[in-house]
mmCIF file of C-alpha atoms and ligand atoms in Angstrom:
data_model
loop_
_atom_site.group_PDB
_atom_site.id
_atom_site.type_symbol
_atom_site.label_atom_id
_atom_site.label_comp_id
_atom_site.label_asym_id
_atom_site.label_seq_id
_atom_site.Cartn_x
_atom_site.Cartn_y
_atom_site.Cartn_z
ATOM 1 C CA MET A 1 180.609 185.421 347.254
ATOM 2 C CA ASP A 2 177.885 187.186 349.335
ATOM 3 C CA ARG A 3 174.475 185.563 349.921
ATOM 4 C CA GLN A 4 172.688 187.716 347.189
ATOM 5 C CA LYS A 5 175.258 186.764 344.569
ATOM 6 C CA LEU A 6 175.085 183.118 345.593
ATOM 7 C CA MET A 7 171.403 183.172 345.155
ATOM 8 C CA ASP A 8 171.543 185.062 341.792
ATOM 9 C CA THR A 9 174.088 182.565 340.416
ATOM 10 C CA LEU A 10 172.867 179.194 341.813
ATOM 11 C CA ILE A 11 169.098 179.462 341.601
ATOM 12 C CA PRO A 12 168.808 180.062 337.826
ATOM 13 C CA ALA A 13 171.337 177.290 337.345
ATOM 14 C CA ALA A 14 169.104 174.983 339.333
ATOM 15 C CA TRP A 15 166.024 175.893 337.220
ATOM 16 C CA GLU A 16 168.093 175.226 334.161
ATOM 17 C CA ALA A 17 169.222 171.805 335.564
ATOM 18 C CA ALA A 18 165.588 170.900 336.218
ATOM 19 C CA LYS A 19 165.049 170.856 332.460
ATOM 20 C CA ASN A 20 167.028 167.594 332.263
ATOM 21 C CA ALA A 21 164.994 165.804 334.965
ATOM 22 C CA TYR A 22 163.847 162.303 333.946
ATOM 23 C CA VAL A 23 160.470 162.097 335.579
ATOM 24 C CA PRO A 24 158.163 159.754 333.724
ATOM 25 C CA TYR A 25 156.498 158.526 336.887
ATOM 26 C CA SER A 26 155.983 161.603 339.164
ATOM 27 C CA GLY A 27 156.117 164.373 336.483
ATOM 28 C CA PHE A 28 157.861 166.370 339.234
ATOM 29 C CA ARG A 29 161.047 168.087 337.957
ATOM 30 C CA VAL A 30 163.709 168.956 340.447
ATOM 31 C CA GLY A 31 166.950 170.864 339.628
ATOM 32 C CA ALA A 32 169.979 171.464 341.799
ATOM 33 C CA ALA A 33 173.188 173.562 341.495
ATOM 34 C CA LEU A 34 176.084 172.867 343.796
ATOM 35 C CA LEU A 35 178.991 175.305 344.272
ATOM 36 C CA THR A 36 182.311 173.853 345.349
ATOM 37 C CA LYS A 37 184.707 175.826 347.565
ATOM 38 C CA SER A 38 186.990 175.864 344.461
ATOM 39 C CA GLY A 39 184.323 177.787 342.539
ATOM 40 C CA LYS A 40 182.910 175.078 340.274
ATOM 41 C CA LEU A 41 179.171 174.635 339.696
ATOM 42 C CA TYR A 42 177.756 171.107 339.371
ATOM 43 C CA PRO A 43 174.171 170.687 338.129
ATOM 44 C CA GLY A 44 171.883 167.878 339.136
ATOM 45 C CA CYS A 45 168.399 166.689 338.327
ATOM 46 C CA ASN A 46 166.191 163.834 339.593
ATOM 47 C CA ILE A 47 166.360 160.611 337.617
ATOM 48 C CA GLU A 48 163.530 158.267 338.075
ATOM 49 C CA ASN A 49 163.324 154.475 337.608
ATOM 50 C CA SER A 50 160.494 152.072 336.878
ATOM 51 C CA ALA A 51 161.361 150.193 339.961
ATOM 52 C CA TYR A 52 160.911 153.469 341.945
ATOM 53 C CA GLY A 53 163.567 152.704 344.611
ATOM 54 C CA PRO A 54 166.501 153.370 342.359
ATOM 55 C CA THR A 55 165.234 156.896 341.765
ATOM 56 C CA ASN A 56 168.012 159.482 342.393
ATOM 57 C CA CYS A 57 167.152 163.000 343.726
ATOM 58 C CA ALA A 58 168.546 166.177 342.073
ATOM 59 C CA GLU A 59 170.611 167.054 345.152
ATOM 60 C CA ARG A 60 172.391 163.724 345.251
ATOM 61 C CA THR A 61 172.957 163.716 341.465
ATOM 62 C CA ALA A 62 174.830 167.055 341.876
ATOM 63 C CA ILE A 63 176.723 165.958 344.960
ATOM 64 C CA PHE A 64 177.745 162.621 343.594
ATOM 65 C CA SER A 65 178.806 164.066 340.280
ATOM 66 C CA ALA A 66 181.022 166.568 342.123
ATOM 67 C CA VAL A 67 182.556 163.861 344.398
ATOM 68 C CA ALA A 68 183.171 161.718 341.327
ATOM 69 C CA GLN A 69 185.333 164.573 339.939
ATOM 70 C CA GLY A 70 187.303 164.732 343.209
ATOM 71 C CA GLU A 71 185.466 167.585 344.872
ATOM 72 C CA ARG A 72 184.594 167.223 348.533
ATOM 73 C CA GLU A 73 184.269 170.814 349.868
ATOM 74 C CA PHE A 74 181.059 172.666 349.156
ATOM 75 C CA THR A 75 179.716 176.185 349.759
ATOM 76 C CA ALA A 76 176.011 176.020 348.848
ATOM 77 C CA ILE A 77 173.355 174.100 346.833
ATOM 78 C CA ALA A 78 170.334 175.634 345.277
ATOM 79 C CA VAL A 79 167.246 173.393 344.872
ATOM 80 C CA VAL A 80 164.027 174.084 342.966
ATOM 81 C CA GLY A 81 161.183 172.009 341.643
ATOM 82 C CA GLN A 82 157.768 171.957 340.089
ATOM 83 C CA PHE A 83 155.529 169.627 338.164
ATOM 84 C CA ALA A 84 155.998 169.566 334.391
ATOM 85 C CA ASP A 85 152.750 171.542 333.860
ATOM 86 C CA GLY A 86 153.959 174.288 336.239
ATOM 87 C CA THR A 87 151.987 173.175 339.331
ATOM 88 C CA PRO A 88 154.101 174.107 342.331
ATOM 89 C CA ALA A 89 155.431 171.732 344.960
ATOM 90 C CA GLY A 90 153.757 171.343 348.320
ATOM 91 C CA GLY A 91 155.416 173.339 351.113
ATOM 92 C CA GLU A 92 154.438 176.724 349.546
ATOM 93 C CA GLY A 93 156.236 175.801 346.341
ATOM 94 C CA PHE A 94 159.627 175.296 347.962
ATOM 95 C CA ALA A 95 161.327 171.947 346.978
ATOM 96 C CA TYR A 96 162.793 171.164 350.370
ATOM 97 C CA PRO A 97 165.438 168.470 350.206
ATOM 98 C CA CYS A 98 164.336 165.025 351.392
ATOM 99 C CA GLY A 99 165.795 163.422 354.494
ATOM 100 C CA VAL A 100 168.140 161.147 352.466
ATOM 101 C CA CYS A 101 169.638 164.141 350.681
ATOM 102 C CA ARG A 102 170.049 166.124 353.860
ATOM 103 C CA GLN A 103 172.003 163.187 355.291
ATOM 104 C CA VAL A 104 174.252 162.998 352.196
ATOM 105 C CA MET A 105 174.842 166.724 352.542
ATOM 106 C CA ALA A 106 175.867 166.109 356.164
ATOM 107 C CA GLU A 107 178.598 163.645 354.945
ATOM 108 C CA PHE A 108 180.455 166.413 353.179
ATOM 109 C CA CYS A 109 179.227 169.808 354.327
ATOM 110 C CA HIS A 110 179.663 172.003 357.404
ATOM 111 C CA PRO A 111 176.313 172.205 359.291
ATOM 112 C CA ASP A 112 176.637 175.932 360.060
ATOM 113 C CA GLU A 113 178.378 177.154 356.898
ATOM 114 C CA PHE A 114 176.795 175.165 354.074
ATOM 115 C CA LEU A 115 173.678 176.910 352.705
ATOM 116 C CA VAL A 116 170.644 175.395 351.039
ATOM 117 C CA LEU A 117 169.068 177.972 348.758
ATOM 118 C CA LEU A 118 165.394 177.554 347.675
ATOM 119 C CA GLU A 119 163.030 179.476 345.366
ATOM 120 C CA ASN A 120 159.316 178.817 344.931
ATOM 121 C CA HIS A 121 157.119 179.511 341.964
ATOM 122 C CA GLN A 122 156.444 183.106 343.212
ATOM 123 C CA GLY A 123 160.109 183.967 343.167
ATOM 124 C CA GLU A 124 160.331 183.860 346.984
ATOM 125 C CA ARG A 125 163.703 182.749 348.166
ATOM 126 C CA LYS A 126 165.049 181.155 351.287
ATOM 127 C CA ALA A 127 168.625 180.434 352.574
ATOM 128 C CA LEU A 128 168.828 177.750 355.213
ATOM 129 C CA THR A 129 171.857 176.275 356.927
ATOM 130 C CA LEU A 130 172.247 172.501 356.857
ATOM 131 C CA ARG A 131 171.916 172.484 360.633
ATOM 132 C CA GLU A 132 168.469 174.256 360.246
ATOM 133 C CA LEU A 133 167.483 171.471 357.850
ATOM 134 C CA LEU A 134 169.000 168.535 359.769
ATOM 135 C CA PRO A 135 169.310 169.288 363.458
ATOM 136 C CA TYR A 136 170.748 166.534 365.649
ATOM 137 C CA GLY A 137 171.992 164.632 362.659
ATOM 138 C CA PHE A 138 173.668 161.303 363.066
ATOM 139 C CA VAL A 139 177.350 161.435 363.834
ATOM 140 C CA LEU A 140 179.451 158.224 363.739
ATOM 141 C CA ARG A 141 182.553 159.609 365.516
ATOM 142 C CA ASP A 142 183.390 163.027 366.895
HETATM 143 N N1 THU B 1 163.086 164.597 344.628
HETATM 144 C C1 THU B 1 164.174 165.226 344.465
HETATM 145 O O1 THU B 1 164.788 165.251 343.425
HETATM 146 N N2 THU B 1 164.795 165.794 345.626
HETATM 147 C C2 THU B 1 164.237 165.813 346.794
HETATM 148 O O2 THU B 1 164.848 166.287 347.740
HETATM 149 C C3 THU B 1 162.920 165.218 347.014
HETATM 150 C C4 THU B 1 162.315 164.449 345.890
HETATM 151 C C5 THU B 1 162.473 163.874 343.474
HETATM 152 C C6 THU B 1 162.385 162.396 343.542
HETATM 153 C C7 THU B 1 161.280 162.014 342.614
HETATM 154 O O3 THU B 1 161.790 161.946 341.355
HETATM 155 C C8 THU B 1 160.396 163.234 342.673
HETATM 156 O O4 THU B 1 161.115 164.282 343.273
HETATM 157 C C9 THU B 1 159.056 163.035 343.386
HETATM 158 O O5 THU B 1 159.333 162.552 344.605
#
């Protein structure tokens, strides 16, 4: 799939997934759509918790759902987010993945091949490699 097709497929799926976000504390809805190399799409949303710490980000919800189904090879993930009233995220409206989610991506995804696709409230899009988002990531063994 070329980059344009990837964007056109995954980004709307991520906005759709954001509708399921459970966000009674922050009100910030995040959606993710993860494409496996086998061609399956796994949605994810953020799921908050009254104890705050157990909150799961949309990206990890998608990745863990896929891994739980036996998938371990991924092509790209789209991530979008905004407040429930439509207020955009900081960072010019791009919902950049947090550090924890970047590290989880690094566990399964190739740094130069895996793409993180983003769209802001103005419809501007970005495609970043995992290495661009997580340079010099931790490596346990070469
Ligand atoms: N959040 C995500 O879902 N993904 C990220 O990469 C960063 C933050 C969620 C967690 C929390 O529910 C809300 O956004 C506000 O931090």
